Coordinates of N, CA and C in Angstrom, one line a residue:
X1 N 7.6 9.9 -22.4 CA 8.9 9.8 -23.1 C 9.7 11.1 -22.9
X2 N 11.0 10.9 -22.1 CA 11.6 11.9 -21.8 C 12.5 12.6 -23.0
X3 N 13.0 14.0 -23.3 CA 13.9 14.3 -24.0 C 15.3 13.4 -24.9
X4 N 15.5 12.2 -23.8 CA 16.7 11.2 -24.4 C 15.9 10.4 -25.0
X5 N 14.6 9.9 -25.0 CA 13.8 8.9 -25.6 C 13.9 8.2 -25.1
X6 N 14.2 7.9 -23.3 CA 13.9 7.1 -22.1 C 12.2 6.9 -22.5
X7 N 11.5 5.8 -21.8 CA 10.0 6.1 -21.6 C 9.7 5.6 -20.1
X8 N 9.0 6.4 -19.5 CA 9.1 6.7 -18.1 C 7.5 5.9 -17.7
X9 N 7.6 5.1 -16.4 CA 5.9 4.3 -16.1 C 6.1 5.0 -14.4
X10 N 4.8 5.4 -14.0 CA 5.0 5.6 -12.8 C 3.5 4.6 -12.6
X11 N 4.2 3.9 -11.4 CA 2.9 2.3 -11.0 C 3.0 2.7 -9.1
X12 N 2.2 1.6 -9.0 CA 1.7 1.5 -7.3 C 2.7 1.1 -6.2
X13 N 3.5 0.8 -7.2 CA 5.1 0.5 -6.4 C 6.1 1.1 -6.3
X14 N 6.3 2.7 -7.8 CA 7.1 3.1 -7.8 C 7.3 3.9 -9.5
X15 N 8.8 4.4 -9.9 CA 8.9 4.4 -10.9 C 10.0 3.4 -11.7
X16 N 9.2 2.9 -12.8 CA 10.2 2.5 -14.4 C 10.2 3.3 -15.2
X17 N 11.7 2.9 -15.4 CA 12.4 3.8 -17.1 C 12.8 2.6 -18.1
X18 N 12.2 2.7 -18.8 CA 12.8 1.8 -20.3 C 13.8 2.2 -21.3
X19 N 14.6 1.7 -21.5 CA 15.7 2.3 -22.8 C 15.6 1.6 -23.8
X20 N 14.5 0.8 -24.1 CA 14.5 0.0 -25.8 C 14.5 -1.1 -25.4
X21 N 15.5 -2.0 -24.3 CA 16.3 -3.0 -24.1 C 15.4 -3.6 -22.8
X22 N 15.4 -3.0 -21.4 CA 15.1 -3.5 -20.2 C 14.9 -2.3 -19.3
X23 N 14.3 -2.6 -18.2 CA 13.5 -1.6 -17.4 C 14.4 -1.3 -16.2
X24 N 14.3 -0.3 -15.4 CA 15.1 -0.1 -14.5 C 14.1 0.6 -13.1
X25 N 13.9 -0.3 -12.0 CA 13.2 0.4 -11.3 C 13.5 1.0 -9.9
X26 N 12.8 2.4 -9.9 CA 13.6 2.9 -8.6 C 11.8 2.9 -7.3
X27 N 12.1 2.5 -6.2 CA 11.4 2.7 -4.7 C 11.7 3.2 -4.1
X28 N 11.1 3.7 -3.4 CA 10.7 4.3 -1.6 C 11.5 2.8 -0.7
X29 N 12.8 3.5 -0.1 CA 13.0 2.8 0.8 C 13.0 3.9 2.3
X30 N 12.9 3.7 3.5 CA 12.9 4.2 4.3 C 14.5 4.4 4.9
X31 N 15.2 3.5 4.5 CA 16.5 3.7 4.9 C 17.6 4.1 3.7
X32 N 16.8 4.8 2.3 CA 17.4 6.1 1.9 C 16.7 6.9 1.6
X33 N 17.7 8.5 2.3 CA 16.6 9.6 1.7 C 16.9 10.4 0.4
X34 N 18.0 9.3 -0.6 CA 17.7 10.0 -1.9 C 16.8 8.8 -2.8
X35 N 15.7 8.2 -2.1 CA 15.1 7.6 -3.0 C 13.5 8.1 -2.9
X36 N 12.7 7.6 -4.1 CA 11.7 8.1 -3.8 C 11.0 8.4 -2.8
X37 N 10.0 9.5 -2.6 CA 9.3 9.7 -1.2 C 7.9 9.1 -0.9
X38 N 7.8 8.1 -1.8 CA 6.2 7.2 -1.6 C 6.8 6.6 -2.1
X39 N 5.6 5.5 -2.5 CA 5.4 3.8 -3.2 C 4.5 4.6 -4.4
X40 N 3.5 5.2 -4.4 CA 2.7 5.6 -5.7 C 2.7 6.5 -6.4
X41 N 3.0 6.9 -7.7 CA 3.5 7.6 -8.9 C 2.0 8.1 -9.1
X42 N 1.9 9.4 -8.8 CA 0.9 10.3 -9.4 C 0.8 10.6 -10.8
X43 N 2.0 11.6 -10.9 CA 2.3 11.7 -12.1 C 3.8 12.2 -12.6
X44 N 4.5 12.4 -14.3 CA 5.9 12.3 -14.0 C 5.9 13.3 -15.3
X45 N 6.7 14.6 -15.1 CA 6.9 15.5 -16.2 C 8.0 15.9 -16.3
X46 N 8.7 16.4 -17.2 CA 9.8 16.7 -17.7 C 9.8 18.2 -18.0
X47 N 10.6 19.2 -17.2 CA 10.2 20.5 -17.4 C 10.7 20.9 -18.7
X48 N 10.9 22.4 -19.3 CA 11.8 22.8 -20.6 C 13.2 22.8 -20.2
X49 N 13.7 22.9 -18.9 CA 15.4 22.7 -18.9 C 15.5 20.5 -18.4
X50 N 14.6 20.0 -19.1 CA 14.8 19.2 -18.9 C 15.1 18.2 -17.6
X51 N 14.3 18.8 -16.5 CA 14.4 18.1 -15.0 C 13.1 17.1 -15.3
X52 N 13.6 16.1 -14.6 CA 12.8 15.0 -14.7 C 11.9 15.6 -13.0
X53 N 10.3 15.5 -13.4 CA 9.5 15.8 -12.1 C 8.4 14.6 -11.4
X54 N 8.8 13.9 -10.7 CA 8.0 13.3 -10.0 C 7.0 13.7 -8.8
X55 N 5.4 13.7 -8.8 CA 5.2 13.6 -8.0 C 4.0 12.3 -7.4
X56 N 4.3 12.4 -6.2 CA 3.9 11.2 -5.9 C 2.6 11.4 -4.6
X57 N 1.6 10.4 -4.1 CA 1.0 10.4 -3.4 C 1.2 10.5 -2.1
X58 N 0.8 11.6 -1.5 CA 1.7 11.7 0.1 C 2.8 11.7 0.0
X59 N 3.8 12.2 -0.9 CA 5.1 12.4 -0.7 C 5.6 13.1 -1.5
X60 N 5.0 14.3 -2.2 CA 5.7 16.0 -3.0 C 6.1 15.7 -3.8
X61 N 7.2 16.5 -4.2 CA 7.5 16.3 -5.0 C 8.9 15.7 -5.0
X62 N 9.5 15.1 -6.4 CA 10.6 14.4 -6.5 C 11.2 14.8 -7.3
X63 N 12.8 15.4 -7.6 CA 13.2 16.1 -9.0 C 14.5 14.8 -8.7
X64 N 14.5 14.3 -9.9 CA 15.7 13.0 -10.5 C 17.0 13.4 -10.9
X65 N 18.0 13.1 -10.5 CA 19.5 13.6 -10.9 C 20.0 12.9 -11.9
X66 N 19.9 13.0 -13.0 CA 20.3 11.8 -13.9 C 21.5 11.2 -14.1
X67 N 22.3 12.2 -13.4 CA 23.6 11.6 -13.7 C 24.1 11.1 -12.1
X68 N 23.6 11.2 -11.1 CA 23.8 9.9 -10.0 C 22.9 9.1 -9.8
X69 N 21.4 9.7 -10.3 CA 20.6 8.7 -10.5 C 20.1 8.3 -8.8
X70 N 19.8 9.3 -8.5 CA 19.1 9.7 -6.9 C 17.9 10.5 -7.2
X71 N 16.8 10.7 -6.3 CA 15.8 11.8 -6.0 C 16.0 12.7 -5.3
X72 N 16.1 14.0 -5.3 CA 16.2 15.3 -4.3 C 14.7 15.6 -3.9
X73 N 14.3 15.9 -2.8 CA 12.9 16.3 -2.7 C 13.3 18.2 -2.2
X74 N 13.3 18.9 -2.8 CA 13.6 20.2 -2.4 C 12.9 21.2 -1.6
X75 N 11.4 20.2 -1.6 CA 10.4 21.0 -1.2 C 10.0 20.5 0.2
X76 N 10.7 19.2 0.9 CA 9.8 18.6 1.9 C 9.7 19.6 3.1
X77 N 10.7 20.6 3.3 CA 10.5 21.3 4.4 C 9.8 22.8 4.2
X78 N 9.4 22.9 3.3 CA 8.5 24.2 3.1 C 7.0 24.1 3.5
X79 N 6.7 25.1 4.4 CA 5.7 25.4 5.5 C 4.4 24.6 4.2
X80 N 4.3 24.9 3.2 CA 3.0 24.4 2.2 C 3.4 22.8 1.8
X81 N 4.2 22.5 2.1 CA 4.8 20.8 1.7 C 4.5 20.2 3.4
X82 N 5.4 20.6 4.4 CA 5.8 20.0 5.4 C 4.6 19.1 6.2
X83 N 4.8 18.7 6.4 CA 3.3 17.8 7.6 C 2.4 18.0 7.4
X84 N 2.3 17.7 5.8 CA 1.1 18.4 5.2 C 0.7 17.0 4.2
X85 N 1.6 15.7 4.2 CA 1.1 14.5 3.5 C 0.9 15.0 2.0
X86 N 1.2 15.7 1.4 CA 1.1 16.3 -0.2 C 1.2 15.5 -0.6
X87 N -0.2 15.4 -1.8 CA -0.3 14.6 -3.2 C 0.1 15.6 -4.3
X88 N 1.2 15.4 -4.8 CA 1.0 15.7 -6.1 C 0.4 15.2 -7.5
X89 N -0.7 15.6 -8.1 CA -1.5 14.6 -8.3 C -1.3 15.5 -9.9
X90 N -1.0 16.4 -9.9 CA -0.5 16.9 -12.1 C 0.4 17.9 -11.7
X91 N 1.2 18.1 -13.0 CA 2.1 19.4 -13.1 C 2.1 19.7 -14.3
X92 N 1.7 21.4 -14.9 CA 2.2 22.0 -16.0 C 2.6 22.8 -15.8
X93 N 3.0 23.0 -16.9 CA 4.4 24.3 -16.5 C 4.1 25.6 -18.0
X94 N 4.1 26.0 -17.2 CA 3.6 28.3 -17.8 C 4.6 28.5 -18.6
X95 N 4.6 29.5 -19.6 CA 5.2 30.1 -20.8 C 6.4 31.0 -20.0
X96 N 6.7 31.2 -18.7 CA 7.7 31.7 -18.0 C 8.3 30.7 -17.4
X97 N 8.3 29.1 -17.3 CA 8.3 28.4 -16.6 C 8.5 28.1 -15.0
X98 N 7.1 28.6 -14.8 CA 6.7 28.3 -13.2 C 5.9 27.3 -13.4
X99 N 6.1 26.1 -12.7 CA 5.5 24.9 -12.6 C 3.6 25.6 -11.9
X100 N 3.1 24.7 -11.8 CA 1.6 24.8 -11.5 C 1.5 23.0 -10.7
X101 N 1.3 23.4 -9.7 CA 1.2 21.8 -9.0 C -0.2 21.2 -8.6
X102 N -1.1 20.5 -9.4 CA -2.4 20.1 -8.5 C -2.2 19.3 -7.4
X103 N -2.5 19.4 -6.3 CA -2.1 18.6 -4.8 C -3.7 18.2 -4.7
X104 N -3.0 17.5 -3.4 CA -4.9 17.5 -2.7 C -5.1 18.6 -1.5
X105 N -3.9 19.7 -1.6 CA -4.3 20.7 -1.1 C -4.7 22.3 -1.6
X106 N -4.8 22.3 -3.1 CA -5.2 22.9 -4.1 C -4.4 23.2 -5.1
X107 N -4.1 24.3 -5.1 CA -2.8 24.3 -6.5 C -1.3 25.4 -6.0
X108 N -0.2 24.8 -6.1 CA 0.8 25.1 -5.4 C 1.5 25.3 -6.9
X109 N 2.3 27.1 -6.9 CA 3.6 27.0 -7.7 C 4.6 27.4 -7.5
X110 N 5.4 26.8 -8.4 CA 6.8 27.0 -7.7 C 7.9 27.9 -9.3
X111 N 8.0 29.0 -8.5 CA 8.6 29.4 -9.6 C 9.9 29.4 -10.3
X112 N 10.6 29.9 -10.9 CA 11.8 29.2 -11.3 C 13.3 29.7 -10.7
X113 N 12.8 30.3 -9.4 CA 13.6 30.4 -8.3 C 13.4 29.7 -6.9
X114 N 12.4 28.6 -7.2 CA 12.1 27.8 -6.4 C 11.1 28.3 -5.3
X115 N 10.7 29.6 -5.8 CA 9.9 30.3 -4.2 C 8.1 29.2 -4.6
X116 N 7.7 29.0 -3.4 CA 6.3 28.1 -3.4 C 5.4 29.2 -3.0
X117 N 4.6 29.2 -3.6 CA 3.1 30.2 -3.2 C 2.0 29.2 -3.5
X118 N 0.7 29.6 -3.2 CA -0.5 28.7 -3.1 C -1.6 29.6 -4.0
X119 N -2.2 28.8 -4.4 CA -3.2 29.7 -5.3 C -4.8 29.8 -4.2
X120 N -4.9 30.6 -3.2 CA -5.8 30.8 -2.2 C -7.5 31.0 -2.8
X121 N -7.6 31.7 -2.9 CA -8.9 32.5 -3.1 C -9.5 33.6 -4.4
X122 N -10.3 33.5 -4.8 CA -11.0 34.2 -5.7 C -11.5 35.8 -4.6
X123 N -11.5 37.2 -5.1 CA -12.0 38.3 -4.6 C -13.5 38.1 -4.9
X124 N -14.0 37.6 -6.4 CA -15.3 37.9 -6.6 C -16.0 36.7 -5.8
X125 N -15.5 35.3 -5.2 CA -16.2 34.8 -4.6 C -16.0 34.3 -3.0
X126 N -16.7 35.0 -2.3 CA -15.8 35.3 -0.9 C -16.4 33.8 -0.2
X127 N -15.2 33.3 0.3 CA -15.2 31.7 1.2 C -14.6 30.2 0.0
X128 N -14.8 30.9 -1.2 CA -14.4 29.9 -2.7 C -12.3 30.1 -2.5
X129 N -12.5 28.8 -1.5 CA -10.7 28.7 -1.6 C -10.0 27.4 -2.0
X130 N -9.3 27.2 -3.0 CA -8.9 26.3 -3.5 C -7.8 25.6 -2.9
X131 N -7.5 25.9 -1.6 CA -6.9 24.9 -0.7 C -7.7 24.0 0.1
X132 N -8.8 24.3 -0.3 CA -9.7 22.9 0.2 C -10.2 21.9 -0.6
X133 N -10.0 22.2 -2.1 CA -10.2 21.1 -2.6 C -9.1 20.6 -3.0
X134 N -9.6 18.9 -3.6 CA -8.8 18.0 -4.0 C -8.3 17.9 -5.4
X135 N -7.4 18.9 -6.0 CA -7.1 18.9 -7.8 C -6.5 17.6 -8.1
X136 N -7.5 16.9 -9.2 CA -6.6 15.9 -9.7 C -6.2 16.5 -10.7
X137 N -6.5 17.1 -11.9 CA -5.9 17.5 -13.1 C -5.7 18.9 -13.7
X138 N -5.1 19.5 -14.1 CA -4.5 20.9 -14.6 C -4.6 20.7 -16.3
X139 N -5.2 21.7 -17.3 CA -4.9 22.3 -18.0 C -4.9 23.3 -18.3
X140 N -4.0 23.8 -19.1 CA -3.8 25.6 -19.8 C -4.9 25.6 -20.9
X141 N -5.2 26.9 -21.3 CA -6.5 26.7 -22.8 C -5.3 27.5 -23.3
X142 N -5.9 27.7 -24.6 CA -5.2 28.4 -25.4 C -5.1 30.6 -25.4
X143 N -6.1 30.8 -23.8 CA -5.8 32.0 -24.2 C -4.7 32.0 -22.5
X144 N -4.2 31.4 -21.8 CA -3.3 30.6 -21.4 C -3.9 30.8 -19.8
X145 N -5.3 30.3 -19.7 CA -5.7 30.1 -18.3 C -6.1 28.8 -18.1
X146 N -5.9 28.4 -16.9 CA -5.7 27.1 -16.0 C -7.1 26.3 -16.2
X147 N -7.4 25.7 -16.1 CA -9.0 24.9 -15.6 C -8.2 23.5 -15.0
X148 N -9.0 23.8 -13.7 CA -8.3 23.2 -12.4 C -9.5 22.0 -12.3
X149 N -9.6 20.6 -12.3 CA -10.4 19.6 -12.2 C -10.3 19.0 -10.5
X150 N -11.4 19.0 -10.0 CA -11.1 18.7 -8.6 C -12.4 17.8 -8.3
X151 N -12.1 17.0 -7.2 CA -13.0 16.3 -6.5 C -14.7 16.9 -6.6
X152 N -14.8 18.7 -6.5 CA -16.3 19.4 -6.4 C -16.4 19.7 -7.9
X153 N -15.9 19.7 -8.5 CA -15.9 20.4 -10.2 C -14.9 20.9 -10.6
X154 N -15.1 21.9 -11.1 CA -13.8 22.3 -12.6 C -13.8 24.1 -11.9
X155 N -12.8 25.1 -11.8 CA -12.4 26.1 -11.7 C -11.2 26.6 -12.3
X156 N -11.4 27.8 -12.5 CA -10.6 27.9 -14.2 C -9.6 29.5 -13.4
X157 N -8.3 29.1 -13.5 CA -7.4 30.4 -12.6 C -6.9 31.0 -13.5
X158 N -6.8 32.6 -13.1 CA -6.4 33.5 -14.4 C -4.8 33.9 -13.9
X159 N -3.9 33.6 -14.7 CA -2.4 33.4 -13.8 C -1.8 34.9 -13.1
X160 N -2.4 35.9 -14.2 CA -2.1 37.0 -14.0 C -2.3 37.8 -12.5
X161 N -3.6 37.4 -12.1 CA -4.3 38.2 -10.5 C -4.4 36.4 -9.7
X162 N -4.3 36.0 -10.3 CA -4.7 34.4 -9.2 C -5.8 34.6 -8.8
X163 N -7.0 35.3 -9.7 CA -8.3 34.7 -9.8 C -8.8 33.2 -9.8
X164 N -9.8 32.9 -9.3 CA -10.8 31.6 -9.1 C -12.0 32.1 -9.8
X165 N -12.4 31.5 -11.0 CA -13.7 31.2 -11.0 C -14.4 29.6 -11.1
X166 N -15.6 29.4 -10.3 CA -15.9 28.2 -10.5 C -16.5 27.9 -11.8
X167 N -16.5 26.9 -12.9 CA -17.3 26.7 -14.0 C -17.9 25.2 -14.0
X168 N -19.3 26.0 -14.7 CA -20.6 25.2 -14.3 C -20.5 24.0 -15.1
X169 N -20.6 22.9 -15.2 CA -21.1 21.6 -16.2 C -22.7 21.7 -16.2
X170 N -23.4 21.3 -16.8 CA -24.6 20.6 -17.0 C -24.9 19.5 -16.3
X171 N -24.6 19.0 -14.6 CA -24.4 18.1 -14.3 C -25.8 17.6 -14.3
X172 N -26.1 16.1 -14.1 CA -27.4 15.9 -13.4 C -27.4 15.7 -12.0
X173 N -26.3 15.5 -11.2 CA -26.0 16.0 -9.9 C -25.0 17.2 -9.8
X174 N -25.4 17.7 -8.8 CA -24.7 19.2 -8.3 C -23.6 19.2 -8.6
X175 N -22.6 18.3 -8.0 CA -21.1 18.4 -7.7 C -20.6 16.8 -8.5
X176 N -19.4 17.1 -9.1 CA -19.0 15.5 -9.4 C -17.3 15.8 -9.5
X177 N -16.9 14.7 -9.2 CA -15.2 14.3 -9.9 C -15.0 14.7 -11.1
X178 N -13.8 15.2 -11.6 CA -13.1 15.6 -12.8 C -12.6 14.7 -12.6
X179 N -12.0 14.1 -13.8 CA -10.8 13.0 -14.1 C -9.7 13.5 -15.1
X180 N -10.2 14.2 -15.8 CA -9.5 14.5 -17.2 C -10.5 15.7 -17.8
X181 N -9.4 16.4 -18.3 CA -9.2 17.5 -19.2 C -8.3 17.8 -20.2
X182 N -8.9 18.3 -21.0 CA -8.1 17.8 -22.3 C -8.2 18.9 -23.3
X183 N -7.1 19.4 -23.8 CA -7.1 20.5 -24.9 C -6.9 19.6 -26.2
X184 N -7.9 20.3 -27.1 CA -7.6 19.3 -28.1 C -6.7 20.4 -29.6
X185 N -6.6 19.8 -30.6 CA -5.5 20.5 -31.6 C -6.8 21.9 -31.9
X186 N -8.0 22.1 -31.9 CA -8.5 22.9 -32.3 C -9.0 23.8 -31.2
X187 N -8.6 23.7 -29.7 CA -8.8 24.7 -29.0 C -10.1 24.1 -28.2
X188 N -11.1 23.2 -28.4 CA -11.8 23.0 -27.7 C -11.2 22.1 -26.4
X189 N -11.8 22.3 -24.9 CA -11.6 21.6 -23.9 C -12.4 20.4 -23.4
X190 N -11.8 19.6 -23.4 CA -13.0 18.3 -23.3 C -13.0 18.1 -22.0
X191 N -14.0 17.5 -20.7 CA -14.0 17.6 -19.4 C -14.6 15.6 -19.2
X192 N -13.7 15.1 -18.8 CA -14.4 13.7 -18.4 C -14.5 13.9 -16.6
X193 N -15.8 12.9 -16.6 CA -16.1 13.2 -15.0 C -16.1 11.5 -14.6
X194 N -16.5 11.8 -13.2 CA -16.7 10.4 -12.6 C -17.9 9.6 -13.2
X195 N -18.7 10.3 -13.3 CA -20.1 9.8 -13.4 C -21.1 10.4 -14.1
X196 N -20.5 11.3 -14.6 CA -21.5 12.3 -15.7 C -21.3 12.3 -17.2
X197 N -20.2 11.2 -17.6 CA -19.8 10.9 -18.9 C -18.8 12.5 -19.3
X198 N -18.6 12.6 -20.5 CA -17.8 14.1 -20.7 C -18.7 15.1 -21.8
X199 N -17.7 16.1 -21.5 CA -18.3 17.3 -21.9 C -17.6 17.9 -23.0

């Protein structure tokens, strides 16, 4: 539910907006390029100046103009977007507001001058680079660092140096899927997996 009390569905075909009354839905057509840039809705957030942010499967990101009621993609030609099939697969956004992007090419931010950097590498763990895994989910904790949920496990970024560390589960296999992370009202982080139930 966006700031106007729109409520927003992103499905396999696209995005819906509801106003109380009836739904309104916008697609991926190939013969416009202010419509969406896929058919599948990753995920859909609303920054603090109020931009509606779509991002979608193989097709970046999407920022919504409400008042012509088009998609701008601002990002499709930047060297970390371009021919590069980007999932954006979560977005949160930092106490400075620089977005934080989980892709399936690691974690991409974009600051509030629009410049894109990538979150590369850890110093303490040399070859540990987070452009090779697959982030499905982002949350902040409360002392305001990242834990990044990805296809091999959970790694937790310190925003300040763009530190990586990797953090351990209890798994009964090595490596597993993150699905969800979750801060709860008391500061504890809850971790659901594919197949290891949660933590």
């Amino acid at each position: 539910q966006d700031q106007k009390g729109w409520m927003w569905f992103g499905t396999s075909q696209g995005l819906s907006r509801f106003d109380g009354y009836q739904f309104v839905n916008f697609v991926h057509s190939e013969d416009d390029s202010l419509s969406l840039s896929g058919t599948l809705v990753r995920v859909i957030c609303e920054d603090r100046r109020g931009n509606l942010l779509v991002g979608m499967e193989n097709g970046g990101l999407n920022v919504f103009d409400r008042e012509l009621e088009v998609f701008y993609h601002p990002y499709e030609d930047h060297p970390l977007f371009k021919d590069r099939e980007v999932s954006v697969n979560d977005i949160q956004e930092d106490a400075d507001g620089t977005l934080w992007l989980g892709t399936n090419h690691g974690i991409l931010l974009v600051d509030t001058l629009g410049h894109v950097t990538a979150v590369s590498q850890t110093d303490n763990h040399v070859g540990l680079s987070l452009e090779l895994e697959f982030v499905r989910v982002l949350q902040f904790d409360q002392t305001g660092k990242l834990w990044a949920g990805t296809n091999t496990g959970v790694f937790i970024v310190d925003p300040r140096d763009l530190s990586v560390e990797p953090f351990s589960l209890p798994l009964k296999e090595q490596r597993d899927e993150i699905w969800e992370i979750f801060l709860d009202p008391e500061g504890a982080i809850w971790i659901g997996t594919y197949s290891n139930g949660a933590f």
